[in-house]
Short mmCIF file of C-alpha atoms in Angstrom, two decimals:
data_model
loop_
_atom_site.label_atom_id
_atom_site.label_comp_id
_atom_site.label_asym_id
_atom_site.label_seq_id
_atom_site.Cartn_x
_atom_site.Cartn_y
_atom_site.Cartn_z
CA MET A 1 119.25 17.33 -29.92
CA ASP A 2 117.74 20.75 -31.31
CA ALA A 3 115.83 19.85 -34.51
CA GLY A 4 117.39 23.56 -35.87
CA ALA A 5 121.38 22.49 -34.90
CA GLY A 6 121.59 21.32 -38.78
CA PRO A 7 120.79 18.34 -40.78
CA GLN A 8 120.26 15.23 -38.70
CA VAL A 9 120.31 11.53 -39.69
CA GLY A 10 118.21 9.39 -37.53
CA ILE A 11 119.74 5.99 -36.56
CA ILE A 12 118.01 2.85 -35.24
CA GLY A 13 120.26 0.02 -34.35
CA ALA A 14 124.17 -0.99 -34.17
CA GLY A 15 126.69 -1.09 -36.99
CA VAL A 16 126.45 2.35 -38.67
CA PRO A 17 129.74 4.20 -38.90
CA ILE A 18 128.78 7.74 -37.43
CA GLU A 19 131.74 8.89 -39.37
CA MET A 20 130.03 8.46 -42.87
CA VAL A 21 127.00 10.58 -41.35
CA ILE A 22 129.78 13.45 -39.81
CA ALA A 23 131.38 13.51 -43.38
CA ALA A 24 127.93 14.48 -45.23
CA LYS A 25 127.74 17.02 -42.68
CA ALA A 26 125.06 15.94 -40.44
CA LEU A 27 124.68 14.99 -37.00
CA PRO A 28 124.37 11.39 -35.70
CA LEU A 29 121.48 10.73 -33.75
CA ARG A 30 120.75 7.16 -32.37
CA ILE A 31 116.94 7.04 -31.92
CA LEU A 32 116.06 5.38 -28.74
CA PRO A 33 112.59 3.84 -27.72
CA ALA A 34 111.00 6.45 -25.30
CA ALA A 35 108.22 5.29 -22.52
CA GLY A 36 104.56 5.99 -22.91
CA PRO A 37 101.65 4.71 -24.78
CA THR A 38 101.79 3.33 -27.81
CA PRO A 39 98.17 3.66 -29.03
CA ARG A 40 98.71 3.70 -33.08
CA ALA A 41 101.43 1.23 -33.00
CA ASP A 42 99.46 -1.10 -30.65
CA ALA A 43 96.43 -1.11 -33.01
CA ILE A 44 98.74 -2.18 -36.09
CA ILE A 45 101.98 -4.27 -34.45
CA GLY A 46 100.71 -4.96 -31.46
CA GLY A 47 102.29 -8.57 -31.52
CA GLU A 48 105.99 -6.96 -31.84
CA SER A 49 108.21 -6.06 -28.58
CA ALA A 50 107.66 -3.06 -26.58
CA GLU A 51 110.77 -1.50 -28.17
CA VAL A 52 109.84 -1.87 -31.73
CA ARG A 53 106.19 -0.51 -31.07
CA ALA A 54 107.59 2.78 -29.27
CA LEU A 55 110.13 3.02 -32.09
CA TYR A 56 107.17 2.69 -34.69
CA GLU A 57 104.84 4.96 -32.41
CA ALA A 58 107.94 7.69 -32.60
CA ALA A 59 108.11 7.43 -36.28
CA ILE A 60 104.43 7.33 -37.45
CA ALA A 61 103.43 10.30 -34.95
CA GLY A 62 105.86 12.50 -36.57
CA ARG A 63 108.41 12.83 -33.79
CA LEU A 64 111.24 12.00 -35.98
CA ALA A 65 110.07 13.94 -39.27
CA HIS A 66 112.88 16.61 -38.69
CA LEU A 67 115.49 13.87 -39.82
CA ARG A 68 116.88 14.16 -43.45
CA LEU A 69 116.97 10.44 -43.21
CA LEU A 70 116.40 7.69 -40.82
CA VAL A 71 118.76 4.74 -40.89
CA VAL A 72 117.27 1.34 -39.79
CA THR A 73 119.63 -1.55 -39.17
CA ARG A 74 119.51 -5.20 -40.09
CA GLN A 75 118.50 -5.95 -36.16
CA TYR A 76 115.34 -4.02 -36.97
CA GLU A 77 114.50 -4.78 -40.28
CA TRP A 78 110.98 -5.77 -39.57
CA LEU A 79 110.59 -2.22 -38.21
CA TYR A 80 111.87 -0.76 -41.59
CA TYR A 81 109.08 -2.76 -43.35
CA PHE A 82 106.63 -1.70 -40.92
CA LEU A 83 107.47 1.94 -41.51
CA LYS A 84 107.64 1.21 -45.33
CA GLU A 85 104.03 0.30 -45.55
CA ALA A 86 103.15 3.23 -43.35
CA VAL A 87 104.60 5.31 -46.02
CA ARG A 88 102.77 3.57 -48.41
CA ARG A 89 99.72 3.86 -47.03
CA GLY A 90 100.30 7.65 -46.12
CA ASP A 91 99.99 6.74 -42.32
CA GLY A 92 102.05 9.36 -40.27
CA ASP A 93 105.11 12.00 -41.04
CA VAL A 94 107.67 9.27 -41.55
CA PRO A 95 111.02 10.48 -42.61
CA PRO A 96 112.72 9.37 -45.56
CA LEU A 97 114.02 5.58 -44.81
CA HIS A 98 117.19 3.31 -45.53
CA ILE A 99 117.91 0.18 -44.52
CA HIS A 100 121.46 -1.01 -43.72
CA ASP A 101 121.98 -4.45 -44.04
CA LEU A 102 125.39 -4.91 -42.62
CA ILE A 103 126.21 -8.49 -41.46
CA ALA A 104 127.91 -8.52 -38.17
CA SER A 105 130.54 -11.20 -39.30
CA THR A 106 134.31 -10.99 -40.20
CA GLN A 107 133.77 -14.31 -42.52
CA PRO A 108 135.41 -13.76 -45.76
CA SER A 109 132.04 -14.35 -47.70
CA THR A 110 130.46 -11.59 -46.44
CA ARG A 111 133.24 -8.95 -46.94
CA ARG A 112 132.50 -7.92 -50.45
CA TYR A 113 128.38 -7.92 -49.43
CA ASN A 114 129.10 -5.73 -46.37
CA ARG A 115 131.29 -3.17 -48.28
CA GLN A 116 128.47 -2.54 -50.63
CA ARG A 117 126.27 -1.57 -47.59
CA LEU A 118 128.68 0.91 -46.72
CA ASP A 119 128.81 2.28 -50.49
CA ARG A 120 125.09 2.53 -50.46
CA LEU A 121 125.02 3.98 -47.10
CA ALA A 122 127.22 6.91 -48.44
CA ALA A 123 124.85 7.12 -51.62
CA ALA A 124 121.97 7.89 -49.27
CA LEU A 125 123.63 9.96 -47.45
CA THR A 126 124.47 12.25 -50.02
CA ARG A 127 120.80 12.04 -51.60
CA ALA A 128 119.50 12.88 -48.01
CA THR A 129 121.93 15.81 -47.43
CA GLY A 130 123.21 17.04 -50.62
CA ASN A 131 126.78 16.54 -49.54
CA PRO A 132 129.16 13.96 -51.41
CA ILE A 133 131.41 12.16 -49.00
CA ASP A 134 135.05 12.14 -49.75
CA ASP A 135 138.23 10.50 -48.38
CA GLY A 136 139.10 13.86 -46.61
CA ASP A 137 135.97 14.46 -44.87
CA LEU A 138 135.98 10.68 -43.93
CA PHE A 139 139.33 11.07 -42.36
CA ALA A 140 138.38 14.41 -40.43
CA ALA A 141 135.28 12.57 -39.13
CA ILE A 142 137.49 9.53 -38.13
CA ASP A 143 139.73 12.18 -35.91
CA LEU A 144 136.76 13.68 -34.28
CA ALA A 145 135.19 10.05 -33.60
CA ASN A 146 138.38 8.93 -32.10
CA THR A 147 138.17 11.57 -29.39
CA CYS A 148 134.87 10.15 -28.22
CA ARG A 149 136.26 6.54 -28.66
CA ALA A 150 138.91 8.35 -26.14
CA GLY A 151 136.35 9.23 -23.83
CA PHE A 152 134.80 6.00 -23.85
CA ARG A 153 138.01 4.27 -22.93
CA HIS A 154 138.43 7.13 -19.67
CA LEU A 155 135.11 6.08 -18.76
CA GLN A 156 135.50 2.43 -18.65
CA ALA A 157 138.90 2.69 -16.68
CA ALA A 158 137.09 4.81 -14.32
CA ARG A 159 134.58 1.67 -13.59
CA ASP A 160 137.94 -0.82 -13.48
CA ALA A 161 138.93 1.44 -10.98
CA GLY A 162 135.96 1.71 -8.63
CA ARG A 163 135.55 5.13 -9.48
CA ALA A 164 132.10 5.04 -11.43
CA SER A 165 128.89 2.83 -11.24
CA GLY A 166 127.61 0.91 -14.05
CA THR A 167 124.42 3.05 -13.86
CA ALA A 168 126.32 6.40 -14.30
CA ALA A 169 128.40 4.72 -17.23
CA VAL A 170 125.73 3.91 -19.01
CA ARG A 171 123.84 7.05 -18.59
CA ALA A 172 126.79 9.03 -19.80
CA VAL A 173 127.16 6.46 -23.19
CA ILE A 174 123.55 7.03 -24.00
CA ARG A 175 123.66 10.77 -23.63
CA SER A 176 126.51 10.99 -26.20
CA ALA A 177 124.29 9.00 -28.50
CA THR A 178 121.96 11.97 -28.49
CA GLU A 179 124.50 15.27 -28.62
CA PRO A 180 127.14 16.41 -30.97
CA PRO A 181 130.04 14.39 -31.12
CA GLN A 182 132.58 17.19 -30.29
CA ALA A 183 130.24 18.34 -27.34
CA PHE A 184 130.63 14.87 -25.86
CA ALA A 185 134.42 14.76 -26.35
CA ASP A 186 134.71 17.95 -24.79
CA SER A 187 132.90 17.42 -21.56
CA ILE A 188 133.22 13.92 -20.66
CA GLY A 189 136.01 14.39 -18.85
CA SER A 190 134.48 16.94 -16.28
CA ARG A 191 131.65 14.11 -16.28
CA ILE A 192 133.48 11.47 -15.17
CA ALA A 193 135.57 13.49 -12.52
CA ALA A 194 132.23 14.53 -10.62
CA LEU A 195 130.72 11.12 -10.96
CA PRO A 196 129.83 9.82 -7.12
CA ALA A 197 132.25 6.51 -6.14
CA PRO A 198 130.15 3.37 -6.39
CA PRO A 199 129.70 1.42 -2.86
CA ALA A 200 132.54 -1.07 -1.93
CA GLY A 201 130.27 -4.18 -2.79
CA PRO A 202 130.86 -7.08 -4.82
CA ARG A 203 131.84 -6.07 -8.69
CA LEU A 204 129.62 -7.78 -11.36
CA LEU A 205 129.57 -8.51 -14.89
CA MET A 206 126.38 -8.70 -16.83
CA LEU A 207 126.05 -10.61 -19.98
CA GLY A 208 122.70 -11.49 -22.12
CA SER A 209 119.75 -9.27 -23.38
CA ILE A 210 120.54 -5.59 -21.84
CA PRO A 211 118.09 -2.67 -22.83
CA ALA A 212 119.50 0.76 -23.84
CA ASP A 213 118.56 2.64 -20.68
CA THR A 214 119.82 2.47 -17.17
CA GLY A 215 116.72 0.74 -15.60
CA LEU A 216 118.18 -2.82 -15.18
CA HIS A 217 121.53 -1.37 -14.09
CA ALA A 218 120.00 0.69 -11.36
CA ALA A 219 117.72 -1.81 -10.12
CA ILE A 220 120.59 -4.05 -9.76
CA GLU A 221 122.96 -1.71 -8.26
CA ALA A 222 120.27 -0.70 -5.82
CA SER A 223 121.04 -3.75 -3.77
CA GLY A 224 124.60 -2.50 -3.19
CA VAL A 225 126.73 -4.38 -6.11
CA THR A 226 128.65 -2.37 -9.00
CA ILE A 227 128.37 -3.51 -12.56
CA VAL A 228 131.63 -3.03 -13.82
CA ALA A 229 131.22 -4.27 -17.15
CA GLU A 230 128.61 -5.79 -19.62
CA ASP A 231 128.32 -7.08 -23.17
CA SER A 232 126.78 -4.01 -24.54
CA GLU A 233 127.54 -1.22 -26.74
CA TRP A 234 125.90 1.06 -24.24
CA GLY A 235 128.24 0.24 -21.93
CA SER A 236 131.77 -1.68 -21.61
CA ARG A 237 131.79 -2.43 -25.66
CA SER A 238 131.97 1.66 -26.63
CA ALA A 239 135.45 1.44 -25.02
CA VAL A 240 136.84 0.48 -28.24
CA PRO A 241 140.44 1.54 -29.95
CA ASP A 242 140.87 4.42 -32.37
CA ILE A 243 140.88 4.08 -35.89
CA ALA A 244 143.69 4.67 -37.55
CA PRO A 245 143.12 7.40 -40.19
CA THR A 246 144.99 5.55 -43.45
CA GLY A 247 144.08 3.67 -46.51
CA ASP A 248 140.76 3.51 -47.91
CA PRO A 249 138.68 5.09 -45.52
CA LEU A 250 135.65 3.10 -45.98
CA GLU A 251 137.49 -0.02 -45.82
CA THR A 252 139.12 1.03 -42.29
CA LEU A 253 135.42 1.79 -41.14
CA LEU A 254 134.05 -1.59 -42.16
CA ASP A 255 137.14 -3.47 -40.09
CA ALA A 256 136.56 -1.28 -37.22
CA THR A 257 132.76 -1.74 -37.21
CA LEU A 258 133.06 -5.32 -37.38
CA ALA A 259 135.66 -5.39 -34.69
CA ALA A 260 133.56 -3.57 -32.11
CA ALA A 261 130.25 -5.79 -33.17
CA SER A 262 128.34 -6.85 -30.29
CA GLY A 263 125.33 -9.28 -29.39
CA PRO A 264 123.33 -12.29 -30.71
CA ASP A 265 123.90 -11.39 -34.39
CA VAL A 266 127.80 -11.81 -34.55
CA THR A 267 129.12 -14.69 -36.22
CA PRO A 268 131.16 -16.84 -36.03
CA ARG A 269 130.15 -18.07 -32.50
CA SER A 270 133.45 -17.83 -31.45
CA ALA A 271 133.50 -14.05 -31.95
CA ARG A 272 130.09 -13.54 -30.51
CA LEU A 273 131.37 -15.56 -27.01
CA GLY A 274 134.96 -14.39 -27.11
CA TRP A 275 134.47 -11.03 -25.34
CA GLY A 276 132.30 -12.65 -22.59
CA GLU A 277 134.53 -15.28 -21.80
CA GLN A 278 137.59 -13.14 -21.29
CA ALA A 279 135.35 -10.84 -19.05
CA ILE A 280 134.55 -13.85 -17.04
CA ALA A 281 138.07 -14.76 -16.73
CA ARG A 282 138.84 -10.96 -15.10
CA ARG A 283 140.24 -11.46 -11.60
CA ASP A 284 138.50 -8.05 -10.40
CA ILE A 285 135.06 -9.80 -11.48
CA ASP A 286 133.52 -11.57 -8.38
CA ALA A 287 129.99 -12.91 -10.13
CA ILE A 288 128.07 -12.85 -13.36
CA ILE A 289 124.61 -11.95 -13.85
CA PHE A 290 122.90 -13.26 -17.05
CA ALA A 291 119.97 -11.34 -17.99
CA MET A 292 117.60 -13.53 -19.97
CA PRO A 293 114.08 -11.83 -20.50
CA ARG A 294 110.87 -13.68 -22.41
CA SER A 295 111.36 -11.30 -25.49
CA ASP A 296 115.23 -12.71 -26.16
CA HIS A 297 115.07 -15.45 -28.45
CA ARG A 298 118.76 -15.79 -29.30
CA PHE A 299 121.10 -15.43 -26.20
CA GLY A 300 119.62 -18.64 -24.69
CA TRP A 301 121.67 -20.52 -27.36
CA ASP A 302 124.68 -18.88 -25.82
CA TYR A 303 124.02 -19.13 -22.13
CA PRO A 304 125.03 -22.96 -21.51
CA THR A 305 128.56 -22.19 -22.67
CA LEU A 306 129.10 -18.95 -20.78
CA ARG A 307 127.16 -20.49 -17.34
CA ASP A 308 130.03 -23.40 -18.07
CA CYS A 309 132.55 -21.07 -18.58
CA ALA A 310 131.40 -19.27 -15.21
CA ALA A 311 131.44 -22.43 -13.13
CA ALA A 312 134.84 -23.27 -14.49
CA TYR A 313 136.46 -20.32 -13.19
CA GLY A 314 134.77 -20.55 -9.72
CA LYS A 315 132.24 -17.25 -10.54
CA PRO A 316 128.74 -17.51 -8.81
CA ALA A 317 126.05 -16.60 -11.28
CA LEU A 318 122.67 -15.23 -11.17
CA VAL A 319 119.85 -15.55 -14.08
CA LEU A 320 117.49 -12.91 -14.13
CA ARG A 321 114.23 -14.13 -16.24
CA ASP A 322 111.19 -12.16 -17.44
CA GLU A 323 109.16 -12.65 -14.10
CA THR A 324 111.78 -10.86 -12.19
CA LEU A 325 112.68 -8.37 -14.69
CA LEU A 326 109.27 -6.89 -15.39
CA ALA A 327 109.54 -5.27 -11.85
CA PRO A 328 112.58 -3.45 -10.52
CA GLU A 329 111.57 -4.08 -7.10
CA ALA A 330 112.01 -7.74 -7.71
CA ILE A 331 115.35 -7.38 -9.18
CA THR A 332 116.87 -5.36 -6.68
CA ASN A 333 115.25 -8.48 -4.23
CA ALA A 334 116.91 -11.12 -6.15
CA VAL A 335 120.26 -9.40 -6.54
CA SER A 336 120.14 -8.61 -2.76
CA HIS A 337 119.79 -12.30 -1.81
CA PHE A 338 122.55 -12.92 -4.38
CA LYS A 339 124.60 -10.70 -2.68
CA ALA A 340 124.32 -12.16 0.83
CA THR A 341 125.41 -15.49 -0.56
CA LEU A 342 128.53 -13.93 -2.29
CA ASP A 343 129.15 -12.04 1.36
CA HIS A 344 128.93 -15.14 3.24
CA GLN A 345 131.21 -16.93 0.77
CA ALA A 346 133.65 -13.72 1.31
CA VAL A 347 133.42 -14.11 5.27
CA ALA A 348 134.30 -17.92 5.27
#
């Protein structure tokens, strides 16, 4: 996004209602890790994941200096602490920081705390942009964001109907995070219409640790299968219902944000597993792929339940572990062998 296009607020992680940024008359911009060397990060936080090192490198190298505010969510709290320390040392041109410590839980015990997080975010956005956030601005932003939600649902419907690959869909969702919401809403229909149809191979569901890029999807689909859905905000989990612009807008946004939350931080466990179990039960899903890299420390606790669910529905499953996930060719080869067993079962 053009740094001269107006005030921009960077967001690292999920759980930040973009409507609040829009209401502050700024552009929300999701910050994703870029490929490339990370020498300064390696020297300071070399033990962290490649994703965290890439984000840290971008911040201290000044590539995010144009942001009015960088909002870091709970999933990346250690990145926030590392960046705060960099600011204290005067190391790099780090933008103003705000930690958005929203707990991905619908439990009544966390409701008050979570609402306070939105109030503090509103105050931080107002300080950063100079624009107070009122209910009218929030309702207008909700209407705009709803046009994007409609686009995401249209995109998922195209996948369900066999008109779009998982790779193309994830690419479109990621692109939406780096352009103005209205531009995405205006163009998504024509983009979907221009997508080539995927091959008529097995239709797969992917669960586990799914990165915010198209590499894993592309390597899997190179084998001739199609990923129809995945438990990721960068894919199927973006296809959420519209938000009704009524009542207290911050309460409404809090409800919607928590309802759409995905990933290993969601509680209670039943809420975390529910989407995957329902997706496994879909009759148009032929098989399941579980992505479990070595860097994952949480999905492994949920895997046995989801594995047993797949078995109960008679859905074959393939687990991709770190030694395979490190190389695209290894991923494609593993899925190709898996596809051969699916094709054999279909013939039998």
